[in-house]
PDB file of C-alpha atoms in Angstrom:
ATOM      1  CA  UNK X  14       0.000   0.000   0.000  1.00  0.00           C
ATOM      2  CA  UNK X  15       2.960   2.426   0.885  1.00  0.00           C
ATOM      3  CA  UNK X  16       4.528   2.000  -2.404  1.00  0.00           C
ATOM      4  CA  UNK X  17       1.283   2.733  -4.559  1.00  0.00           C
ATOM      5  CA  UNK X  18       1.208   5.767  -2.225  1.00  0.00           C
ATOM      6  CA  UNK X  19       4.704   6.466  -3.144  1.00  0.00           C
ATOM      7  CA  UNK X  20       4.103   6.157  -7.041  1.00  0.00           C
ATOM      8  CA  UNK X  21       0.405   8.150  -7.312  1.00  0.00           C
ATOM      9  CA  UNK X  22       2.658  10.605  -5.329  1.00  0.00           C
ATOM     10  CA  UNK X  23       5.229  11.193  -7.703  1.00  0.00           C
ATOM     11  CA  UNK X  24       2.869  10.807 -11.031  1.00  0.00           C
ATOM     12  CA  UNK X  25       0.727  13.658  -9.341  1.00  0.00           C
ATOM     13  CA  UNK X  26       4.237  16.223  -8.857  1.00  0.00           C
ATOM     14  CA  UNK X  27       4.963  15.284 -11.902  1.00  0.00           C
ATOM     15  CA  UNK X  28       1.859  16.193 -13.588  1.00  0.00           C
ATOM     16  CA  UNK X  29       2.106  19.934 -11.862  1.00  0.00           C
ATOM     17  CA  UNK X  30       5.681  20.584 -13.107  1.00  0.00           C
ATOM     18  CA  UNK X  31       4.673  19.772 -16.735  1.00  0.00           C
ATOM     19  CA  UNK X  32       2.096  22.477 -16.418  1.00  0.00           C
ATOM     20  CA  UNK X  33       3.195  25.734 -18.676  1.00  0.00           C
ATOM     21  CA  UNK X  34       5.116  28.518 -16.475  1.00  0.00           C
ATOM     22  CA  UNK X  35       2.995  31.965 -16.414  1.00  0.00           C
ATOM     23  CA  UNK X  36       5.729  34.825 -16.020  1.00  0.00           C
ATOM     24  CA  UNK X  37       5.016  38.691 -16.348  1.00  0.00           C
ATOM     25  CA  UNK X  38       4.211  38.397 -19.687  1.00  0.00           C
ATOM     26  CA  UNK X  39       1.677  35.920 -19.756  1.00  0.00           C
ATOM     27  CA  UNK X  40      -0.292  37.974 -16.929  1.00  0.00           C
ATOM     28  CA  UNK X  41       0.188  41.518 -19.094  1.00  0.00           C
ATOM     29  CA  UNK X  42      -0.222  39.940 -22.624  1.00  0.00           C
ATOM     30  CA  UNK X  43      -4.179  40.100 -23.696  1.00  0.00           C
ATOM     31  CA  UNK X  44      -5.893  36.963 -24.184  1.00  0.00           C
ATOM     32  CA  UNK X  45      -8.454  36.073 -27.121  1.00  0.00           C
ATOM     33  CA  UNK X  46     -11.735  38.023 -26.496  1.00  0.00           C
ATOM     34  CA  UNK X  47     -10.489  40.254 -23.877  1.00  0.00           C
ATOM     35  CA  UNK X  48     -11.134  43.938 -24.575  1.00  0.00           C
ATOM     36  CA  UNK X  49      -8.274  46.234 -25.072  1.00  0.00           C
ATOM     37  CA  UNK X  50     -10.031  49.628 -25.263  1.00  0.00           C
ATOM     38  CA  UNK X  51     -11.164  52.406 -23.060  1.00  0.00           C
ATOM     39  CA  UNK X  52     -14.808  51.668 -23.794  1.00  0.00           C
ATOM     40  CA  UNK X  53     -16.608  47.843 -23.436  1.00  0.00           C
ATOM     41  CA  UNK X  54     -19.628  49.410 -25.605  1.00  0.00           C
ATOM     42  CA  UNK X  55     -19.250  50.729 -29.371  1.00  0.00           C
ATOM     43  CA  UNK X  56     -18.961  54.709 -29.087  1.00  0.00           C
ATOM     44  CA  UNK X  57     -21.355  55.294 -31.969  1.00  0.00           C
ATOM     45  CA  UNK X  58     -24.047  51.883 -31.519  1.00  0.00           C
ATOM     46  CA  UNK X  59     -23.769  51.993 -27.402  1.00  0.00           C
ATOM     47  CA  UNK X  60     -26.013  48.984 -27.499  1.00  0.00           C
ATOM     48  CA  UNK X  61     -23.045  46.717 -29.317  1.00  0.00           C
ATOM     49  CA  UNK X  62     -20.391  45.804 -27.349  1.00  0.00           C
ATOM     50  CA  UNK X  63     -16.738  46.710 -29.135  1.00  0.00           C
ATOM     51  CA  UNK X  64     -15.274  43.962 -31.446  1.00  0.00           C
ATOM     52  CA  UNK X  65     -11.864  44.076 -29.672  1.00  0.00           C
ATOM     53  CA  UNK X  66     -10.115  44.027 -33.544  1.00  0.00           C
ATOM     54  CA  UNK X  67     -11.468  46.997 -34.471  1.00  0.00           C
ATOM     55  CA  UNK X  68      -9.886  50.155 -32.499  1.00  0.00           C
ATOM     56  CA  UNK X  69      -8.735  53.695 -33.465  1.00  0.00           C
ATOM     57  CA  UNK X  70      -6.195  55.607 -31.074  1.00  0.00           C
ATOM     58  CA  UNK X  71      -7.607  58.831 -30.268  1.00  0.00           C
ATOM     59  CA  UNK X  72      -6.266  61.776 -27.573  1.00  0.00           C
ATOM     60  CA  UNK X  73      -3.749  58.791 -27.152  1.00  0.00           C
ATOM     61  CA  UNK X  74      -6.625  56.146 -25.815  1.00  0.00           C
ATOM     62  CA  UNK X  75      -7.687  52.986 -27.223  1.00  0.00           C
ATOM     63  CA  UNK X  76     -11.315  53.672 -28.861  1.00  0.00           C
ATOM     64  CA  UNK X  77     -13.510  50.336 -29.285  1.00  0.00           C
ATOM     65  CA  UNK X  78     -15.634  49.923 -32.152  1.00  0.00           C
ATOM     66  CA  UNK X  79     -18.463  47.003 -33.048  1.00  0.00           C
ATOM     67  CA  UNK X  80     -17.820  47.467 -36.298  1.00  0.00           C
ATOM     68  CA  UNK X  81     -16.059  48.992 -39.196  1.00  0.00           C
ATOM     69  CA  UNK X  82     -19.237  50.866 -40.094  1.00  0.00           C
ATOM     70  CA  UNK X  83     -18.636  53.264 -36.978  1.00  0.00           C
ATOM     71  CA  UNK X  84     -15.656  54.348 -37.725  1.00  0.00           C
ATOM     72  CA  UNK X  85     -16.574  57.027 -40.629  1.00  0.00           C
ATOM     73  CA  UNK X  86     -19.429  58.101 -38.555  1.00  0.00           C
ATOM     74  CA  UNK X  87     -16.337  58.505 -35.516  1.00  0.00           C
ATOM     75  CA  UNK X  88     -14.369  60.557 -37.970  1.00  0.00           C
ATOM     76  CA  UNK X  89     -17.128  62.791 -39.077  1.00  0.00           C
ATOM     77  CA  UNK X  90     -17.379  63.928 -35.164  1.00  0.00           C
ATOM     78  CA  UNK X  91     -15.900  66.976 -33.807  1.00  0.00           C
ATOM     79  CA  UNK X  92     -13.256  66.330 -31.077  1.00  0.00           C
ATOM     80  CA  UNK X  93     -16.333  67.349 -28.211  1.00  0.00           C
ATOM     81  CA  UNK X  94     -18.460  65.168 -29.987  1.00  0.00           C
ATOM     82  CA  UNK X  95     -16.040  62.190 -30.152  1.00  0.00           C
ATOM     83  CA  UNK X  96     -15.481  62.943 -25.935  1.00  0.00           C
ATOM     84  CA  UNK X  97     -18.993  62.885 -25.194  1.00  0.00           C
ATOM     85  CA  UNK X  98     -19.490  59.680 -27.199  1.00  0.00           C
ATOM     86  CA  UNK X  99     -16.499  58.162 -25.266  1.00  0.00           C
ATOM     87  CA  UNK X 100     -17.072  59.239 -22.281  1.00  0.00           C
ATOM     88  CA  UNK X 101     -20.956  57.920 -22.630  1.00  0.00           C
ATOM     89  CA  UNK X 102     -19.658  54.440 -23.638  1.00  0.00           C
ATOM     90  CA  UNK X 103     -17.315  53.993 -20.941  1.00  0.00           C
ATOM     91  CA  UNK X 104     -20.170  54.989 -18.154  1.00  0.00           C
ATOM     92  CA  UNK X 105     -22.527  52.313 -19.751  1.00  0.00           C
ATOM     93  CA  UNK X 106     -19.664  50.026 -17.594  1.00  0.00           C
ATOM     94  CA  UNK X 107     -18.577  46.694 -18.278  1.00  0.00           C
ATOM     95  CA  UNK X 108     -20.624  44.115 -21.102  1.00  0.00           C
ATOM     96  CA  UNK X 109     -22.974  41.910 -19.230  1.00  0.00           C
ATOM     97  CA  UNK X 110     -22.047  37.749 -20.720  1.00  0.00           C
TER      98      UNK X 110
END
């Protein structure tokens, strides 16, 4: 009995040393699906949620977008009109899933 013990033992600290080693990187580095803007919700459709692939830098931020077709109707706003946008995004919070 001791020496199954000993052997589930060392199979089991082996299996946690084989596991991949997280470093700074891996904790800083975004994952798939994780948002990477300022805003959660599209600027210009507030009811979408951003498509995290489809950002334009602005007043050096990170603007989200749900889709391409926002981003002419971004760059046809005035620079108050593209803050008010932003900042009414970001207060909608984080997407519900």
């Amino acid at each position: 009995m001791f020496r199954i013990s000993t052997i589930l033992a060392v199979v089991l600290l082996a299996a946690c040393n084989s596991a991949p080693k997280e470093d700074a990187s891996y904790c800083t580095s975004p994952k798939p699906g994780v948002i990477t803007t300022v805003n959660e919700y599209c600027v210009v459709v507030q009811e979408d949620p951003v498509n995290p692939e489809i950002v334009r830098e602005w007043n050096g931020q990170r603007v989200g977008f749900c889709c391409n077709g926002c981003i002419p109707r971004w760059d046809k706003m005035t620079d108050a009109q593209k803050q008010a946008a932003l900042d009414s995004a970001i207060a909608k919070g984080k997407v519900v899933r």
